[in-house]
Short mmCIF file of C-alpha atoms and ligand atoms in Angstrom, two decimals:
data_model
loop_
_atom_site.label_atom_id
_atom_site.label_comp_id
_atom_site.label_asym_id
_atom_site.label_seq_id
_atom_site.Cartn_x
_atom_site.Cartn_y
_atom_site.Cartn_z
CA MET A 17 -2.58 9.55 -3.13
CA SER A 18 -2.45 7.68 -5.84
CA ARG A 19 -5.90 6.23 -8.32
CA VAL A 20 -7.23 2.38 -6.47
CA VAL A 21 -6.53 0.80 -9.50
CA ARG A 22 -8.67 -2.36 -10.65
CA LYS A 23 -7.36 -5.44 -10.41
CA ILE A 24 -6.72 -10.04 -11.02
CA ALA A 25 -5.36 -10.81 -8.65
CA LEU A 26 -3.47 -14.76 -9.95
CA GLU A 27 -1.50 -16.32 -7.45
CA GLU A 28 -4.44 -16.43 -4.27
CA HIS A 29 -4.78 -19.87 -1.63
CA PHE A 30 -6.70 -21.24 0.43
CA LEU A 31 -6.58 -24.73 1.42
CA ASP A 32 -9.52 -27.73 1.62
CA PRO A 33 -9.35 -28.62 5.21
CA ALA A 34 -8.87 -32.44 4.00
CA PHE A 35 -5.81 -31.49 2.48
CA GLU A 36 -3.98 -29.74 5.52
CA GLU A 37 -2.14 -32.57 6.38
CA TYR A 38 0.72 -31.20 3.00
CA TRP A 39 0.30 -28.67 4.32
CA LEU A 40 1.69 -28.35 7.08
CA LYS A 41 4.54 -30.29 5.98
CA THR A 42 5.47 -26.75 4.87
CA VAL A 43 5.34 -24.73 7.98
CA GLU A 44 6.73 -27.37 10.32
CA ASP A 45 9.71 -24.54 10.78
CA VAL A 46 7.09 -21.49 11.84
CA ASP A 47 5.77 -20.57 14.68
CA PRO A 48 2.19 -22.61 14.97
CA LYS A 49 0.56 -19.09 16.56
CA LEU A 50 1.09 -17.40 12.97
CA TYR A 51 0.37 -20.19 10.60
CA GLY A 52 -2.64 -20.94 12.77
CA GLN A 53 -3.98 -17.06 11.06
CA VAL A 54 -2.31 -17.88 8.02
CA LEU A 55 -4.05 -21.70 8.56
CA ALA A 56 -7.84 -19.19 9.01
CA ARG A 57 -7.66 -17.40 6.31
CA LEU A 58 -7.05 -19.97 3.77
CA LYS A 59 -9.90 -21.96 4.20
CA ASP A 60 -11.90 -18.22 4.11
CA PHE A 61 -13.57 -17.56 1.13
CA GLY A 62 -15.61 -15.18 3.10
CA GLU A 63 -15.44 -11.95 4.74
CA GLN A 64 -11.88 -11.27 6.13
CA ARG A 65 -10.65 -13.28 2.13
CA LEU A 66 -13.10 -10.24 -0.08
CA ALA A 67 -12.58 -7.42 3.08
CA ALA A 68 -8.78 -7.59 1.98
CA MET A 69 -9.41 -7.99 -2.00
CA ASP A 70 -11.84 -5.12 -1.76
CA LYS A 71 -9.07 -2.94 -0.17
CA ALA A 72 -6.59 -3.81 -2.60
CA GLY A 73 -8.67 -3.10 -5.86
CA ILE A 74 -9.07 -6.99 -6.31
CA ALA A 75 -12.45 -7.25 -8.68
CA ARG A 76 -11.18 -11.24 -8.72
CA SER A 77 -8.96 -13.81 -8.10
CA VAL A 78 -8.11 -16.74 -9.55
CA LEU A 79 -7.56 -19.27 -6.27
CA SER A 80 -4.72 -22.39 -6.43
CA LEU A 81 -5.05 -24.72 -3.52
CA ALA A 82 -1.85 -24.09 -0.84
CA GLY A 83 1.20 -26.52 -2.19
CA PRO A 84 2.69 -29.07 -2.17
CA GLY A 85 -1.32 -31.47 -2.04
CA VAL A 86 -1.36 -34.02 -3.73
CA GLN A 87 2.36 -33.20 -5.36
CA ALA A 88 3.73 -35.12 -2.12
CA GLU A 89 1.57 -37.69 -2.11
CA HIS A 90 2.62 -41.58 -2.98
CA ASP A 91 -0.57 -43.16 -4.05
CA ALA A 92 -0.98 -42.31 -7.16
CA LYS A 93 -4.10 -43.77 -7.19
CA LYS A 94 -4.89 -41.67 -4.32
CA ALA A 95 -3.42 -38.46 -5.24
CA VAL A 96 -5.39 -38.82 -9.16
CA ARG A 97 -8.48 -38.84 -6.90
CA LYS A 98 -8.05 -36.44 -3.96
CA ALA A 99 -6.93 -33.86 -6.84
CA ILE A 100 -10.55 -33.61 -8.40
CA GLU A 101 -12.11 -33.75 -5.26
CA ALA A 102 -10.15 -30.44 -4.37
CA ASN A 103 -11.42 -28.88 -8.07
CA ASP A 104 -14.71 -29.51 -6.59
CA PHE A 105 -14.70 -28.25 -4.34
CA LEU A 106 -12.95 -25.20 -5.09
CA ALA A 107 -14.85 -24.90 -7.82
CA ARG A 108 -18.32 -25.32 -5.36
CA GLU A 109 -17.05 -22.15 -3.23
CA ILE A 110 -16.46 -19.45 -6.21
CA GLN A 111 -20.90 -20.48 -7.07
CA LYS A 112 -20.72 -19.14 -4.63
CA ARG A 113 -19.10 -15.32 -5.67
CA PRO A 114 -18.37 -16.12 -9.35
CA ASP A 115 -18.45 -12.65 -9.88
CA ARG A 116 -14.88 -12.42 -7.36
CA TYR A 117 -13.36 -15.82 -7.77
CA SER A 118 -12.06 -17.81 -10.65
CA GLY A 119 -10.05 -20.68 -10.01
CA PHE A 120 -6.20 -22.67 -10.87
CA ALA A 121 -6.78 -27.42 -11.20
CA HIS A 122 -4.95 -28.45 -9.37
CA ILE A 123 -3.20 -30.58 -10.56
CA ALA A 124 -1.99 -34.67 -10.31
CA LEU A 125 0.96 -34.90 -12.59
CA GLN A 126 1.78 -38.95 -10.92
CA ASP A 127 -0.69 -40.26 -14.09
CA PRO A 128 0.01 -37.91 -16.88
CA ALA A 129 -3.21 -39.02 -18.57
CA ALA A 130 -5.28 -38.39 -16.01
CA ALA A 131 -3.62 -34.84 -15.09
CA ALA A 132 -3.93 -34.43 -19.73
CA ASN A 133 -7.93 -34.88 -18.22
CA GLU A 134 -8.29 -33.34 -14.83
CA LEU A 135 -7.60 -30.30 -16.88
CA GLU A 136 -9.27 -30.88 -20.05
CA ARG A 137 -12.82 -31.10 -17.45
CA CYS A 138 -11.19 -28.12 -15.22
CA VAL A 139 -11.14 -26.18 -17.81
CA LYS A 140 -13.86 -26.76 -19.97
CA GLN A 141 -16.72 -28.37 -17.30
CA LEU A 142 -15.47 -26.06 -14.03
CA GLY A 143 -14.42 -23.35 -16.19
CA PHE A 144 -11.45 -22.95 -14.59
CA ALA A 145 -8.10 -20.37 -16.33
CA GLY A 146 -6.21 -23.22 -16.32
CA CYS A 147 -3.33 -24.63 -13.83
CA MET A 148 -1.16 -23.89 -10.96
CA ILE A 149 1.78 -26.93 -10.85
CA ASN A 150 3.29 -26.79 -6.98
CA GLY A 151 7.39 -27.43 -8.24
CA HIS A 152 7.91 -31.11 -9.38
CA THR A 153 6.37 -34.51 -8.32
CA HIS A 154 9.05 -36.13 -6.06
CA GLY A 155 11.61 -35.74 -8.33
CA GLN A 156 9.78 -35.14 -12.31
CA TYR A 157 9.86 -31.84 -13.08
CA LEU A 158 7.79 -30.53 -15.49
CA ASP A 159 10.41 -30.99 -18.78
CA ASP A 160 9.91 -34.66 -18.49
CA PRO A 161 8.50 -36.80 -21.43
CA ALA A 162 6.99 -39.17 -19.60
CA LEU A 163 4.06 -35.36 -19.56
CA TYR A 164 3.88 -34.42 -22.71
CA PRO A 165 0.60 -35.21 -23.27
CA PHE A 166 0.17 -32.98 -20.24
CA TRP A 167 1.63 -30.59 -21.73
CA GLU A 168 0.28 -31.18 -25.02
CA ARG A 169 -3.29 -30.54 -23.29
CA ALA A 170 -2.89 -27.35 -22.65
CA GLU A 171 -1.85 -26.61 -25.22
CA ALA A 172 -4.39 -27.49 -27.17
CA LEU A 173 -6.30 -26.27 -24.30
CA GLY A 174 -4.52 -22.78 -25.08
CA THR A 175 -4.39 -22.75 -21.17
CA ILE A 176 -1.83 -21.98 -19.02
CA VAL A 177 0.36 -23.33 -16.65
CA TYR A 178 2.07 -21.42 -13.40
CA LEU A 179 4.46 -22.98 -12.08
CA HIS A 180 4.15 -22.61 -8.03
CA PRO A 181 7.81 -22.42 -6.39
CA ALA A 182 8.16 -25.63 -4.31
CA ASP A 183 10.82 -27.08 -2.20
CA PRO A 184 13.67 -28.80 -3.89
CA VAL A 185 13.53 -32.65 -3.40
CA SER A 186 16.84 -32.19 -1.93
CA PRO A 187 18.11 -29.87 0.32
CA PHE A 188 21.61 -26.87 -1.57
CA ALA A 189 24.38 -28.01 -0.07
CA VAL A 190 25.02 -24.20 -0.35
CA LEU A 191 22.11 -23.40 1.80
CA GLU A 192 23.25 -25.08 4.39
CA GLY A 193 24.33 -23.70 8.03
CA TYR A 194 21.76 -21.13 7.02
CA LYS A 195 17.88 -21.56 7.90
CA GLY A 196 17.70 -17.42 6.44
CA LEU A 197 18.03 -18.05 3.46
CA LYS A 198 15.73 -21.65 3.43
CA ARG A 199 12.62 -21.12 1.56
CA ALA A 200 11.00 -18.27 0.57
CA THR A 201 14.27 -16.89 0.80
CA TRP A 202 16.60 -18.05 -1.83
CA GLU A 203 15.66 -21.61 -1.65
CA TRP A 204 12.26 -21.32 -3.58
CA THR A 205 13.94 -18.95 -6.03
CA LEU A 206 16.33 -21.44 -7.11
CA GLU A 207 14.48 -24.38 -7.47
CA THR A 208 11.57 -22.54 -9.37
CA GLY A 209 13.60 -20.34 -11.33
CA SER A 210 16.11 -23.97 -12.96
CA HIS A 211 12.61 -25.94 -13.46
CA ALA A 212 11.60 -23.39 -15.46
CA LEU A 213 15.32 -23.17 -17.20
CA ARG A 214 14.46 -27.05 -17.94
CA MET A 215 11.47 -26.74 -19.99
CA VAL A 216 13.87 -24.31 -21.59
CA PHE A 217 16.64 -26.09 -23.05
CA GLY A 218 15.31 -29.05 -22.11
CA GLY A 219 12.86 -28.09 -25.11
CA LEU A 220 9.37 -28.52 -23.90
CA PHE A 221 8.39 -25.20 -25.40
CA ASP A 222 10.10 -26.36 -29.60
CA ARG A 223 7.68 -29.53 -28.55
CA PHE A 224 5.46 -27.54 -27.32
CA PRO A 225 5.60 -24.07 -29.04
CA LYS A 226 2.57 -22.81 -27.94
CA ALA A 227 2.29 -23.77 -24.30
CA THR A 228 2.82 -20.47 -21.77
CA LEU A 229 4.61 -21.11 -18.19
CA ALA A 230 3.34 -18.29 -15.25
CA LEU A 231 6.39 -17.78 -12.77
CA GLY A 232 5.71 -15.87 -9.48
CA HIS A 233 8.63 -13.35 -8.08
CA LEU A 234 8.88 -11.33 -10.97
CA GLY A 235 9.71 -14.77 -12.73
CA GLU A 236 12.76 -16.15 -10.75
CA THR A 237 15.16 -13.66 -11.63
CA LEU A 238 15.25 -15.38 -14.90
CA PRO A 239 14.13 -11.26 -16.63
CA TYR A 240 17.71 -10.23 -15.18
CA LEU A 241 20.01 -12.84 -16.74
CA LEU A 242 18.48 -13.30 -20.28
CA TRP A 243 21.39 -12.45 -21.78
CA ARG A 244 23.30 -14.83 -19.86
CA PHE A 245 21.36 -17.83 -21.02
CA ASP A 246 22.08 -16.87 -24.72
CA SER A 247 25.92 -16.71 -23.90
CA ARG A 248 26.26 -19.26 -22.50
CA ALA A 249 24.06 -22.00 -24.76
CA LYS A 250 25.71 -20.62 -27.30
CA LEU A 251 29.36 -21.83 -26.22
CA TYR A 252 28.01 -24.82 -24.28
CA GLY A 253 25.77 -25.96 -27.60
CA VAL A 254 23.29 -25.71 -26.42
CA LYS A 255 21.02 -28.03 -29.36
CA LEU A 256 17.91 -24.91 -29.38
CA ASN A 257 15.36 -24.11 -32.60
CA ARG A 258 15.73 -20.91 -31.08
CA GLN A 259 17.90 -18.31 -27.88
CA PRO A 260 16.99 -19.52 -25.04
CA SER A 261 15.86 -15.64 -24.35
CA ASP A 262 13.04 -16.32 -26.97
CA TYR A 263 11.42 -19.10 -25.50
CA ILE A 264 11.65 -17.01 -22.29
CA LYS A 265 10.04 -14.42 -23.93
CA SER A 266 7.34 -16.14 -25.63
CA ASN A 267 6.46 -19.23 -24.13
CA MET A 268 6.90 -17.10 -20.19
CA VAL A 269 4.79 -14.67 -18.89
CA VAL A 270 5.22 -13.31 -14.82
CA THR A 271 3.13 -11.65 -12.07
CA LEU A 272 4.73 -9.59 -9.14
CA SER A 273 3.51 -12.55 -6.24
CA GLY A 274 6.09 -11.30 -3.26
CA MET A 275 7.43 -8.62 -5.44
CA PHE A 276 6.98 -5.49 -4.92
CA SER A 277 10.08 -2.99 -6.27
CA ALA A 278 9.85 -0.81 -8.70
CA GLU A 279 13.91 -2.36 -10.10
CA PRO A 280 12.63 -5.76 -10.72
CA LEU A 281 9.45 -4.88 -11.86
CA ASN A 282 11.04 -2.03 -14.68
CA CYS A 283 13.25 -5.45 -14.64
CA ALA A 284 10.54 -8.20 -15.90
CA ILE A 285 8.99 -5.08 -18.05
CA ALA A 286 12.06 -4.21 -19.82
CA ALA A 287 12.87 -7.62 -20.91
CA LEU A 288 9.67 -9.09 -20.65
CA GLY A 289 7.64 -6.78 -22.29
CA HIS A 290 5.00 -5.29 -20.36
CA GLU A 291 2.15 -7.22 -21.13
CA HIS A 292 4.27 -10.59 -19.99
CA VAL A 293 3.40 -9.24 -16.84
CA MET A 294 0.54 -9.44 -13.93
CA PHE A 295 -0.13 -8.78 -10.87
CA SER A 296 -0.34 -11.20 -8.69
CA ALA A 297 0.09 -10.80 -3.82
CA ASP A 298 0.24 -14.18 -2.70
CA TYR A 299 -2.68 -14.36 -0.33
CA PRO A 300 -2.12 -14.97 2.76
CA PHE A 301 1.20 -15.19 2.66
CA GLU A 302 1.55 -12.10 1.55
CA SER A 303 0.22 -8.93 2.37
CA THR A 304 -2.80 -8.69 -0.01
CA GLU A 305 -2.65 -4.17 1.06
CA GLU A 306 0.64 -3.65 0.59
CA ALA A 307 1.10 -5.45 -2.90
CA GLY A 308 -2.39 -2.89 -3.61
CA HIS A 309 -0.79 -0.22 -3.04
CA PHE A 310 2.27 -0.28 -4.41
CA MET A 311 0.50 -1.02 -8.05
CA ASP A 312 -1.10 1.80 -6.76
CA SER A 313 1.94 3.61 -7.01
CA VAL A 314 4.92 2.40 -8.09
CA PRO A 315 5.38 4.66 -11.79
CA LEU A 316 4.53 3.94 -14.68
CA ASP A 317 2.77 4.49 -17.39
CA GLU A 318 -0.81 5.04 -16.65
CA ARG A 319 -1.87 2.15 -19.12
CA VAL A 320 0.94 0.21 -18.71
CA ARG A 321 -0.30 0.18 -14.77
CA ASP A 322 -3.92 -1.22 -16.25
CA ASP A 323 -2.17 -3.74 -18.74
CA ILE A 324 -0.25 -4.86 -15.40
CA SER A 325 -3.26 -4.72 -12.57
CA TYR A 326 -6.07 -6.21 -14.92
CA ASN A 327 -6.00 -6.19 -18.57
CA ASN A 328 -3.38 -8.60 -19.27
CA ALA A 329 -4.19 -11.23 -17.06
CA LYS A 330 -7.97 -11.28 -18.14
CA LYS A 331 -7.40 -11.40 -21.65
CA LEU A 332 -4.72 -14.44 -21.20
CA LEU A 333 -6.86 -15.97 -18.90
CA ARG A 334 -9.45 -15.64 -20.85
CA LEU A 335 -12.04 -14.27 -17.69
CA PRO A 336 -14.94 -12.71 -17.42
CA ASP A 337 -15.60 -8.95 -16.14
ZN1 ZN B 10 2.35 -18.52 -2.90
#
């Protein structure tokens, strides 16, 4: 029997009932009975969620709105207003259990200046630990120069920006006819890994060298491919201050979310350094119990296990005990 290690979990979702409409589009192809259960778990901040955390040794969950949220909103003013409402809603829930919950801000990137201000309000006034961005915003990716005011503020605040998967702008032709390869199987990895690489190859981290991007799924395959990025960037004459792998190693951190397997964990640790790897479960879309058990039992140096489970997140996100 392995010991139950104390954990902080970083990709744990909730739903403000006012955001159900945006979220329901992501489960159109799922059995209503199944998503009904998920929906109930998303809306619960009490017994059910805390029991799942207790069982897995999760001392603190950093909560984020289940995507895509306001990033799917076409009315920019409404998106800005609703993001503020979502953050106030989350702040009220955290207030009830500040010993167990922290939050990531929900941000409307449709208005970059307002996004920067809302991020600052959430970090400084509501005590949030950063923000979560749910993929592209109507086809605009995070490397877009229009979003530099947002990055400038995130960098100045020293706060992490967590990039969560979302559906691509248009379906990938190569996946057509294979429903089983869509979304969480492979489509989101391709979309989200590519999104993160746009930031590297677009020089975003040359412009904002202290910015930190967090990726779920142990880095969306990027840790596995570092050598190839460097080798091909040289071949294609990519103009950056450093090698692509340097930015992935120094400007990115990764979490476990939905990758409870030793091989990719060991790859992420070897490629990025264990201090850049953190625990998360992806509640309620993955089994928190399975995530916790994996973290407790995967062969690791015990000091590394404690850092990945708890210490790295506490330090990086400046979380209370
Ligand atoms: Zn998630």
